[in-house]
mmCIF file of C-alpha atoms and ligand atoms in Angstrom:
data_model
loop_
_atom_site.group_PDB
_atom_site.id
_atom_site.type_symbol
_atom_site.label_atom_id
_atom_site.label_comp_id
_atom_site.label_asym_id
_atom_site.label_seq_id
_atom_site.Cartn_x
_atom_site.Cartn_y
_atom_site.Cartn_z
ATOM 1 C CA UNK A 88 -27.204 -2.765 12.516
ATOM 2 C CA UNK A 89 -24.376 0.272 12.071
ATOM 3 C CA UNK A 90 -24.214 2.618 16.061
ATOM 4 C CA UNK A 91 -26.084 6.046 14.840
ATOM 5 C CA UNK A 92 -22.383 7.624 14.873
ATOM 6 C CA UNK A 93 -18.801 5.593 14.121
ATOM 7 C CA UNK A 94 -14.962 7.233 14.551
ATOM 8 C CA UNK A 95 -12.476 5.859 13.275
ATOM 9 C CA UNK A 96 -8.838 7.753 12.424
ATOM 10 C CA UNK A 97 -5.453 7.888 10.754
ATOM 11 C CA UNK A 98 -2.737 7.395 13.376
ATOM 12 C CA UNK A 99 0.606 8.832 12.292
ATOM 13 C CA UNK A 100 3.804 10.904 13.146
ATOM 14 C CA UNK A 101 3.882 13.373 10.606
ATOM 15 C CA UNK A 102 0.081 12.380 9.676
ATOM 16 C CA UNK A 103 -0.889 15.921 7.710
ATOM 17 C CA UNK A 104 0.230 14.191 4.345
ATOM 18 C CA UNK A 105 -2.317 11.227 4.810
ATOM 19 C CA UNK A 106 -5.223 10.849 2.419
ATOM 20 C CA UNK A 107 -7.574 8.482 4.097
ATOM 21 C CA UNK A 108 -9.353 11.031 5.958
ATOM 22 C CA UNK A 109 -10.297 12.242 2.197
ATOM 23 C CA UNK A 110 -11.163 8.975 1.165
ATOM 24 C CA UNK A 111 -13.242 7.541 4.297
ATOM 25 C CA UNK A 112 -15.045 11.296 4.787
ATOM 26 C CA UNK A 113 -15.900 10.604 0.755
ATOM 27 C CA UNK A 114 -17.705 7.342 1.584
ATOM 28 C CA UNK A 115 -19.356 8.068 4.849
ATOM 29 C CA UNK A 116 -20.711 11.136 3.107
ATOM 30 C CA UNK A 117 -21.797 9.098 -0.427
ATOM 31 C CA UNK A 118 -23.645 6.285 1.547
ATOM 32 C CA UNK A 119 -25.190 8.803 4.075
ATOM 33 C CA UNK A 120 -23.762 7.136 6.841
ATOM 34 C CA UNK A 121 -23.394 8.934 10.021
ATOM 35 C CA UNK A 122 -19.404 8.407 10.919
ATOM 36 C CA UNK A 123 -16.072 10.126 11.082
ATOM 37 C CA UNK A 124 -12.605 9.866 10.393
ATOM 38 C CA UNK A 125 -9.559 12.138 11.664
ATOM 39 C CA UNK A 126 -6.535 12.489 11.457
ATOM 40 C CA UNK A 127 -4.349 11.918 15.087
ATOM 41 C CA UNK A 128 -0.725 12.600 15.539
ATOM 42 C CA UNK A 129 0.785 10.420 17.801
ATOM 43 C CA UNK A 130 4.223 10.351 18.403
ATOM 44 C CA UNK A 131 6.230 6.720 18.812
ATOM 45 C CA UNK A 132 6.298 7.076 22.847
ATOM 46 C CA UNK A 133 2.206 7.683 22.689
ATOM 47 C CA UNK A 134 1.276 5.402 20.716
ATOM 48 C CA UNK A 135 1.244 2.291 22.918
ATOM 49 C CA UNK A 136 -1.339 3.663 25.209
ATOM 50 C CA UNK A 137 -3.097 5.420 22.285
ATOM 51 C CA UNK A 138 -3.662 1.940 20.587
ATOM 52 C CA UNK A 139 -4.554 0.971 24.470
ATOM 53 C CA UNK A 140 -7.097 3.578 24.592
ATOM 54 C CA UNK A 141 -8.698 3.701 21.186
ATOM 55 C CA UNK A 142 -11.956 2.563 22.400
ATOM 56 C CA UNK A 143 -12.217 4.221 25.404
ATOM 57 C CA UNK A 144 -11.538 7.538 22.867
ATOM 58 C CA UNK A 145 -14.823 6.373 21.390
ATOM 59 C CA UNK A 146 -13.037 4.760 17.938
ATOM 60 C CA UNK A 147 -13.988 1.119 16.541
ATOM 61 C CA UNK A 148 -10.636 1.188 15.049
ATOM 62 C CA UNK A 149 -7.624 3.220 13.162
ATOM 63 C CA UNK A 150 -5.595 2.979 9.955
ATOM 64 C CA UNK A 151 -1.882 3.242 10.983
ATOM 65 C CA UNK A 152 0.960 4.989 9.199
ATOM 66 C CA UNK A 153 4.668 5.632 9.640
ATOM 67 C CA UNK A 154 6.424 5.291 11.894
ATOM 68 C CA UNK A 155 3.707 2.681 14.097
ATOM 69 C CA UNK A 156 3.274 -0.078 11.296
ATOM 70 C CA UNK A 157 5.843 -2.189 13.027
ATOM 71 C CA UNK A 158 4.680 -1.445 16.592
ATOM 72 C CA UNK A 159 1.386 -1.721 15.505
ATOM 73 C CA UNK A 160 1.402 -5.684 15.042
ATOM 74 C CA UNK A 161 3.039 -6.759 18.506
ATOM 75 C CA UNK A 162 -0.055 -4.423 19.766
ATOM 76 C CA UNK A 163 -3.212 -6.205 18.540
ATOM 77 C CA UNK A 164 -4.071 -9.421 16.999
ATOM 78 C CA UNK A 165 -2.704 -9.691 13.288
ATOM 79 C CA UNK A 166 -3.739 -12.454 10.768
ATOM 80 C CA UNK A 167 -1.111 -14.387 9.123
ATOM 81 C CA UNK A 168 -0.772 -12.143 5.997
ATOM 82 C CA UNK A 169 -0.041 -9.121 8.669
ATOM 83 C CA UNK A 170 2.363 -11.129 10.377
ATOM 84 C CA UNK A 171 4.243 -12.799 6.980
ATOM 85 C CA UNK A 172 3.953 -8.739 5.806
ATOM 86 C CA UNK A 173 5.616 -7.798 9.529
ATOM 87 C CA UNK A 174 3.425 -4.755 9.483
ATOM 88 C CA UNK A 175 0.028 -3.271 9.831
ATOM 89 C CA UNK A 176 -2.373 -0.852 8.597
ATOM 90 C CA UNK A 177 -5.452 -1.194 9.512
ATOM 91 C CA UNK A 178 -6.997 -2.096 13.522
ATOM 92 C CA UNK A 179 -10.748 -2.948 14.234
ATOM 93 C CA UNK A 180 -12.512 -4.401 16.768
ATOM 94 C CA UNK A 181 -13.736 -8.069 17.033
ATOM 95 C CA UNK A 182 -15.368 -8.094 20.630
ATOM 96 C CA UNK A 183 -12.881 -6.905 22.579
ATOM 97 C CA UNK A 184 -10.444 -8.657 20.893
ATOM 98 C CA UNK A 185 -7.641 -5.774 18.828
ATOM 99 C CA UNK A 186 -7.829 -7.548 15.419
ATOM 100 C CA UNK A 187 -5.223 -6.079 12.624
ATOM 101 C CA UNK A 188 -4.079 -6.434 8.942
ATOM 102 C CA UNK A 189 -1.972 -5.002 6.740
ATOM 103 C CA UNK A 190 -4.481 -3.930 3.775
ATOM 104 C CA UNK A 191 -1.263 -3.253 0.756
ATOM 105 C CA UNK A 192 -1.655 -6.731 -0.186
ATOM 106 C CA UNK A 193 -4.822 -6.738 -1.036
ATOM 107 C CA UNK A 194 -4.690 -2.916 -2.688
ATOM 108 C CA UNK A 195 -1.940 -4.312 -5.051
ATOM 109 C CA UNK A 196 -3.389 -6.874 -6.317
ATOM 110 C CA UNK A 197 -6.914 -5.364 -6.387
ATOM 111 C CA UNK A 198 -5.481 -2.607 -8.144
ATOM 112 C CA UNK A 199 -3.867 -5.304 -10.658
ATOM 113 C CA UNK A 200 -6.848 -6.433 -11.473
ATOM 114 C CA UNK A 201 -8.597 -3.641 -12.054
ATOM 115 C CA UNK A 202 -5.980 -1.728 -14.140
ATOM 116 C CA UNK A 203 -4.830 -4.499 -16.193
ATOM 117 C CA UNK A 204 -7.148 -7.496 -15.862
ATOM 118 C CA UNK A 205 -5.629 -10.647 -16.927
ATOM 119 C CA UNK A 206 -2.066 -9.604 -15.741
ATOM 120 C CA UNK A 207 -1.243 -13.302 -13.261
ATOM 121 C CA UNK A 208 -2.403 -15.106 -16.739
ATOM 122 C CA UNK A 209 1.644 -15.265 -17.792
ATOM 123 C CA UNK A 210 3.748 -14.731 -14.554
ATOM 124 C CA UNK A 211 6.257 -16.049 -15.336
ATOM 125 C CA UNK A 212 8.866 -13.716 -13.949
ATOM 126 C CA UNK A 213 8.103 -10.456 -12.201
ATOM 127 C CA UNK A 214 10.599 -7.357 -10.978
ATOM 128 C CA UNK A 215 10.240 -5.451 -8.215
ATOM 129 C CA UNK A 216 11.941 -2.598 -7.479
ATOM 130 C CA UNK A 217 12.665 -2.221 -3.739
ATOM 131 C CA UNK A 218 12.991 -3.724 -0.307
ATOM 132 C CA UNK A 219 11.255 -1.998 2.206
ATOM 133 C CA UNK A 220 7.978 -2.358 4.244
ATOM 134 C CA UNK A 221 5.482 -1.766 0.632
ATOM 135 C CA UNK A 222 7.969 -4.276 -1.106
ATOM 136 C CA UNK A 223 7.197 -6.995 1.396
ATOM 137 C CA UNK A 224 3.068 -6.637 0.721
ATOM 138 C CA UNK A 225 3.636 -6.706 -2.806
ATOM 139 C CA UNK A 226 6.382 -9.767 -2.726
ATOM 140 C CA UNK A 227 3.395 -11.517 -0.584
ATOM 141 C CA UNK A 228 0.943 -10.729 -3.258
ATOM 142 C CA UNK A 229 2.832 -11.465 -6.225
ATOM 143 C CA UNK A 230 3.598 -14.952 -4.548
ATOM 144 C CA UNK A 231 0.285 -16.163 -3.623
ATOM 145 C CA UNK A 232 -0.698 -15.017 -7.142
ATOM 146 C CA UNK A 233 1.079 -17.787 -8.331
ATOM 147 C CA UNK A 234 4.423 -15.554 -9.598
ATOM 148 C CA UNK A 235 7.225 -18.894 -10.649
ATOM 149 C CA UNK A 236 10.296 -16.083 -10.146
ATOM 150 C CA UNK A 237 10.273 -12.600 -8.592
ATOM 151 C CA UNK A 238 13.653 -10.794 -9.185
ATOM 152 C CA UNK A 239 13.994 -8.051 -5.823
ATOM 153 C CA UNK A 240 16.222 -5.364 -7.261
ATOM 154 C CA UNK A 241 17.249 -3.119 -4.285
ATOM 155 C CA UNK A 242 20.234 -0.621 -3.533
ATOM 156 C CA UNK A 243 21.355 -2.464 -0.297
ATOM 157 C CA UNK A 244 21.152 -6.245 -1.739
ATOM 158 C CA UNK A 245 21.168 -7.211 1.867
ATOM 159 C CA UNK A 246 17.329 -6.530 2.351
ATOM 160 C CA UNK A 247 16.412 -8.030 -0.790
ATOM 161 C CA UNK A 248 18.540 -11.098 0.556
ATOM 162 C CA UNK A 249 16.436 -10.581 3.502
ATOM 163 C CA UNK A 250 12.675 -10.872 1.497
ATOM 164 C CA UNK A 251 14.069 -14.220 -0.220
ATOM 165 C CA UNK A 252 15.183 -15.769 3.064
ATOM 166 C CA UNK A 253 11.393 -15.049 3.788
ATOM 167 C CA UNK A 254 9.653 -15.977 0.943
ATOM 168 C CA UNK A 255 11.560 -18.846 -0.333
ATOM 169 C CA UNK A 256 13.168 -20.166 -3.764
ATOM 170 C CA UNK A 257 10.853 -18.527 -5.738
ATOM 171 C CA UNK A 258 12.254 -15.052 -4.768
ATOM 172 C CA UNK A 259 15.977 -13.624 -5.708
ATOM 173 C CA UNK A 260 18.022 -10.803 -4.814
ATOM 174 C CA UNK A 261 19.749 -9.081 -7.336
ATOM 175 C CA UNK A 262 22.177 -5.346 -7.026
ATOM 176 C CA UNK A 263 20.882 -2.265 -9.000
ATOM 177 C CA UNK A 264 23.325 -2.728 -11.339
ATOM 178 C CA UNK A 265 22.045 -5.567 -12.856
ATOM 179 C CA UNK A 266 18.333 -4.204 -13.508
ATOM 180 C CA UNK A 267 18.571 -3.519 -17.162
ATOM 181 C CA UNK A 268 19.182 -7.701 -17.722
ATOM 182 C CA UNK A 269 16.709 -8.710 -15.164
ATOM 183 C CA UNK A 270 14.098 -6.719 -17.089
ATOM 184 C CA UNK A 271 14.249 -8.948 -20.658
ATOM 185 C CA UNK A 272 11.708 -11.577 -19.583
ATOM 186 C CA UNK A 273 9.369 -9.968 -17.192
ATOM 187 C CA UNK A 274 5.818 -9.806 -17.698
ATOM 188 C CA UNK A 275 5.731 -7.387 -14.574
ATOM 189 C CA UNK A 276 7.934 -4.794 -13.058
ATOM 190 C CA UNK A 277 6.792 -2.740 -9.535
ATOM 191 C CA UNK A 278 8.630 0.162 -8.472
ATOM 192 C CA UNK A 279 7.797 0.149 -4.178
ATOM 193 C CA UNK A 280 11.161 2.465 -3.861
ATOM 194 C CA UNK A 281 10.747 6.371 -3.438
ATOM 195 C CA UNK A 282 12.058 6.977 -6.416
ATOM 196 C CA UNK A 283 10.081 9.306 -8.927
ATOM 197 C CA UNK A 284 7.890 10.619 -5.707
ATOM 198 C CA UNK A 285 7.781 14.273 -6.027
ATOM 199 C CA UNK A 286 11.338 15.744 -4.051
ATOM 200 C CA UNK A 287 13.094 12.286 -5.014
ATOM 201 C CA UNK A 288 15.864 11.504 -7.714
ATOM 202 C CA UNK A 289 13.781 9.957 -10.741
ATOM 203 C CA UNK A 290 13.878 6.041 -11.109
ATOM 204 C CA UNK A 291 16.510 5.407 -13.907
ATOM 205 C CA UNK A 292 15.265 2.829 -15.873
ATOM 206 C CA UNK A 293 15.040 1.459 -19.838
ATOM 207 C CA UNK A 294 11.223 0.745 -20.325
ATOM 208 C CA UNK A 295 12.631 -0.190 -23.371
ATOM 209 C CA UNK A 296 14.106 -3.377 -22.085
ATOM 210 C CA UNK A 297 10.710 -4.825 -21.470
ATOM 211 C CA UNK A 298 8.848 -7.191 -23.434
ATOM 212 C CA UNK A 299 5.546 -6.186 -25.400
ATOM 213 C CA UNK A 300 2.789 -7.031 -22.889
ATOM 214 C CA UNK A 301 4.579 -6.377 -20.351
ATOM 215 C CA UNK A 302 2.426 -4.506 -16.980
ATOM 216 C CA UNK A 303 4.151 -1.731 -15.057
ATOM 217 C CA UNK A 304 3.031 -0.585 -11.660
ATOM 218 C CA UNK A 305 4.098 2.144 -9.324
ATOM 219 C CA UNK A 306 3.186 2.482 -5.796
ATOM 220 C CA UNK A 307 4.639 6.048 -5.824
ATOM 221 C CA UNK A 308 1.200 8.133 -6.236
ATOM 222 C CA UNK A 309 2.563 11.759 -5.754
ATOM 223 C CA UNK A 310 3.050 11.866 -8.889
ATOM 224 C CA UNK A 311 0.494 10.215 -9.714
ATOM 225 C CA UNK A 312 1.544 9.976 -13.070
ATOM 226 C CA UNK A 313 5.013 9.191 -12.603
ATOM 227 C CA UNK A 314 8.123 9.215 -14.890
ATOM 228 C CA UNK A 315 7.973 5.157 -15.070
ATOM 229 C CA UNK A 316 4.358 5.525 -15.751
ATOM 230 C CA UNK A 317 4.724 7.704 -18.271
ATOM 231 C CA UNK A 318 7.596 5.796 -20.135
ATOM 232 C CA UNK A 319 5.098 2.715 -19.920
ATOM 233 C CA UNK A 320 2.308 4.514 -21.796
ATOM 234 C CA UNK A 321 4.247 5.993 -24.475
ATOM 235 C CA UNK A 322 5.555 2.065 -24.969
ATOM 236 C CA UNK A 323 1.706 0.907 -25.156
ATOM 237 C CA UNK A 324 2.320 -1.011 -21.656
ATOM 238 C CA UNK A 325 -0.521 -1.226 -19.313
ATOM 239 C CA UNK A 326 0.087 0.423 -16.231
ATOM 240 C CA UNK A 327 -1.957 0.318 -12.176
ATOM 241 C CA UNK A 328 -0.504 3.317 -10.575
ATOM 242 C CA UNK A 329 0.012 4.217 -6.782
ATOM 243 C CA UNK A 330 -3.113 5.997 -6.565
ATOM 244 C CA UNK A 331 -5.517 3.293 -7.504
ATOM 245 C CA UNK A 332 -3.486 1.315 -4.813
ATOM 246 C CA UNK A 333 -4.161 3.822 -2.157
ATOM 247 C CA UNK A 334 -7.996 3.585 -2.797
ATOM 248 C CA UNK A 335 -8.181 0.018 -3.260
ATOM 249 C CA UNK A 336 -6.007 -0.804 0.027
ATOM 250 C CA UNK A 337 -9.033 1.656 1.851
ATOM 251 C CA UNK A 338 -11.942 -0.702 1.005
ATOM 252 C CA UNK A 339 -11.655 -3.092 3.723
ATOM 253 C CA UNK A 340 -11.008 -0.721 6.359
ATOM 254 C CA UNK A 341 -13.964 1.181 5.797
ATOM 255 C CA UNK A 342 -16.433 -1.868 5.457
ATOM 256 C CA UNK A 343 -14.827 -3.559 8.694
ATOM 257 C CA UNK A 344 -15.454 -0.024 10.565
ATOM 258 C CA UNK A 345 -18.562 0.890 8.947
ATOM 259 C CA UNK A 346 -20.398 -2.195 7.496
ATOM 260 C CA UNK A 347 -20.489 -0.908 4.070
ATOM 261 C CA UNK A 348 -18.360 -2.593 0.943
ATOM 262 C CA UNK A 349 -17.475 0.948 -0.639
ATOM 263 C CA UNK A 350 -16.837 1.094 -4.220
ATOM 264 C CA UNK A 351 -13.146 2.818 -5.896
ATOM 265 C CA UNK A 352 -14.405 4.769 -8.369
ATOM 266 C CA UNK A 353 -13.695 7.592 -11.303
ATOM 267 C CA UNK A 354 -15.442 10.220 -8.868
ATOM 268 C CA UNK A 355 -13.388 9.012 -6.017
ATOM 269 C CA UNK A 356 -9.994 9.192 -8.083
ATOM 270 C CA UNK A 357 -10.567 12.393 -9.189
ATOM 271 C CA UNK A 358 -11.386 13.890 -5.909
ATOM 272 C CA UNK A 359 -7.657 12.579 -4.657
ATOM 273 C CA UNK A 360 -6.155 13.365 -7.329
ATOM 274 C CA UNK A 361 -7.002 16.933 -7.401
ATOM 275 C CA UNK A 362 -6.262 17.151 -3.920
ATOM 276 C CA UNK A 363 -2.701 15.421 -4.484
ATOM 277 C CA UNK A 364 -2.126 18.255 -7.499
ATOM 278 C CA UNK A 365 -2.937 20.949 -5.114
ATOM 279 C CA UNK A 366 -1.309 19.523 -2.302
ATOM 280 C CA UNK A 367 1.658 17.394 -3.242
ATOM 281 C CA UNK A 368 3.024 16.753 0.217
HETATM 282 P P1 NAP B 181 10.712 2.041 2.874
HETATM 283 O O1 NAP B 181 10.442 0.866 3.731
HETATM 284 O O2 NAP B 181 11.416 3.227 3.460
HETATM 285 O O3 NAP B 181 11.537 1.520 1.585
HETATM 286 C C1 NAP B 181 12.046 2.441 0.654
HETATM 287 C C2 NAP B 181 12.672 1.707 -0.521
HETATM 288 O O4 NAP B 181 13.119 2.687 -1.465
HETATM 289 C C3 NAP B 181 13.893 0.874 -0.137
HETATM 290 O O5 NAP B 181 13.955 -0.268 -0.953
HETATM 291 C C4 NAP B 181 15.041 1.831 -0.470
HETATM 292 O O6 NAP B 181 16.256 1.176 -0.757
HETATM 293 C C5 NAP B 181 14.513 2.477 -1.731
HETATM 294 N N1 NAP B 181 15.171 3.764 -2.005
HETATM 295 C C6 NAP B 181 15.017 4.921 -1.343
HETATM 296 N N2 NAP B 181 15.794 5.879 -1.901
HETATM 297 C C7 NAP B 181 16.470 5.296 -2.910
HETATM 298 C C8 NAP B 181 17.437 5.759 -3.873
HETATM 299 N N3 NAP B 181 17.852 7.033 -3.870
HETATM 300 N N4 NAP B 181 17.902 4.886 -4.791
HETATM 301 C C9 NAP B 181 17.467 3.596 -4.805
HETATM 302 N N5 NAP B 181 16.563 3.090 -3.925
HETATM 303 C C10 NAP B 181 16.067 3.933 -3.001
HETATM 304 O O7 NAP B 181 9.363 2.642 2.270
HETATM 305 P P2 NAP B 181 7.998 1.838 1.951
HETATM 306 O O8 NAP B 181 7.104 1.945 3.117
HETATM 307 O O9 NAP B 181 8.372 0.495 1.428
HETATM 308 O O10 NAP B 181 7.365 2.765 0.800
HETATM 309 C C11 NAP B 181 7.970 2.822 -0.465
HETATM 310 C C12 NAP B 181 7.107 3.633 -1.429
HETATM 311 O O11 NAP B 181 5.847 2.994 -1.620
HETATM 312 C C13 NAP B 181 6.785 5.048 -0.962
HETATM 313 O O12 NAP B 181 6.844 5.909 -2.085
HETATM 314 C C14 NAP B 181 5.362 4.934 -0.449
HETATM 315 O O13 NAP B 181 4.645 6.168 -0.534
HETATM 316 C C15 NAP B 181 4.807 3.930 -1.429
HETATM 317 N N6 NAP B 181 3.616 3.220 -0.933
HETATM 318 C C16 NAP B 181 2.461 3.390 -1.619
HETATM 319 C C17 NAP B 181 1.325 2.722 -1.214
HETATM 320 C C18 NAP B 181 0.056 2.918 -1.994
HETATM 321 O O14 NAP B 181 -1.018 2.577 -1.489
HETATM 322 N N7 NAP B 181 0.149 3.421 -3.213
HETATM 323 C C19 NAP B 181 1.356 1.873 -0.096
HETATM 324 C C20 NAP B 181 2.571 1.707 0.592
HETATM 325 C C21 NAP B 181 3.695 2.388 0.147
HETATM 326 P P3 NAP B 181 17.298 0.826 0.430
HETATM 327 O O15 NAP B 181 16.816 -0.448 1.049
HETATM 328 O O16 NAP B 181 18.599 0.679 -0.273
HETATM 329 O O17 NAP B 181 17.279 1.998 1.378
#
């Protein structure tokens, strides 16, 4: 049985630019259920007693954003994908225990499947663009979905050399300049860098390299339809953009905080994405 009235919030530093309280305020108002979710902007030296004091500040738990998705994990409880990840998103109660995961894995793959179902039939080889905190969820994703050899293309090679001391054998570093060969084979290519977000240099890339059948996915989502994306389409690739990642990665949050599996929908999507169009921050 759901409390007559749940909090939970977005914890950030900016935190204006986040979406979830658009997403979560969507669901609590489709399933009627009596709840809220705000945005709070907490800056790094808060945001150890914030986390400290999120109950007592009547919340039964938080997404977290930059810059606390580090700090975040050494605060609470994570699971092992959290902790293999090395960040967090999403904190919720379990008693009084401070339970946390990072919910990108799951939004990727989610995503995945529903954009281009099928796609972990052939994975042979996948690409992904990047080295940062989203690469890690998606290198964690792509592994457990059974990818044989993930190429991590990144403009400082030593943080892709980082994810495949991680991750293992099945992962490989490889310099920017070297993209256009490592793209031949792949049945998948992920762009987690900033490039093509709205303000950033556009991702330089030959779709054409890829094979037919190929499945391209962007985690950039302002744009939502990015350059990549675009390039994909006009090749006949299918493509699971940033914005279906955003939604999916909210699912578990919500039903951990407010007992209710919500569903990503076309009505959902199109709320966001008109709010992204008028407000590309
Ligand atoms: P991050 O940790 O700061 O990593 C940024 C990555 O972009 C690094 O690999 C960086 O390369 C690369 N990069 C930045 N500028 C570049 C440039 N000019 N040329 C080449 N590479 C460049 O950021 P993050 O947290 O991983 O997030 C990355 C992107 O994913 C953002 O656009 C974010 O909004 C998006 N994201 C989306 C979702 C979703 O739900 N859709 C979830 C998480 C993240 P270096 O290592 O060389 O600096």
């Amino acid at each position: 049985m759901i409390a007559a009235s749940r909090a939970a919030c977005v914890i950030g530093w900016p935190v204006e630019h986040s979406r979830s309280p658009l997403i979560h305020n969507y669901w609590l108002r489709k399933y009627g259920i009596a709840g809220e979710y705000r945005r709070e902007l907490v800056p790094r030296e808060e945001f150890a007693s914030f986390v400290k004091s999120l109950a007592a500040r009547g919340y039964v738990g938080a997404n977290v954003t930059v810059p606390h998705k580090e700090a975040a994990l050494v605060l609470s409880e994570p699971d092992e994908q959290a902790r293999a990840v090395g960040a967090v998103n999403t904190l919720w109660f379990e008693g009084n225990t401070l339970r946390s995961i990072n919910t990108d894995v799951e939004g990727f793959l989610a995503n995945l499947d529903a954009s281009a179902p099928g796609w972990d039939q052939h994975l042979s080889k996948a690409v992904v663009l990047g080295a940062g905190g989203a690469a890690r969820a998606v290198v964690y994703g792509l592994l457990a979905r059974g990818a044989q050899h993930l190429i991590v293309v990144n403009r400082t090679l030593a943080r892709a050399e980082m994810l495949r001391q991680q991750f293992g054998a099945r992962v490989r570093e490889s310099p920017w300049g070297a993209l256009e060969g490592a793209l031949a084979d792949a049945a998948l290519v992920v762009n987690t860098t900033t490039l093509g977000m709205q303000g950033q240099p556009t991702l330089a890339i030959d779709i054409g390299r890829l094979p037919a059948g190929a499945v391209v996915a962007d985690l950039v989502y302002a744009p939502v339809r990015t350059p990549l994306l675009a390039a994909a389409q006009a090749r006949g690739l299918r493509i699971a953009d940033g914005l279906g990642m955003l939604l999916h990665q909210a699912v578990r949050g919500f039903a951990l905080w407010f007992g209710k599996t919500p569903a990503v929908t076309a009505e959902l999507r199109a709320v966001v994405e008109a709010d992204l169009s008028a407000t590309p921050r």
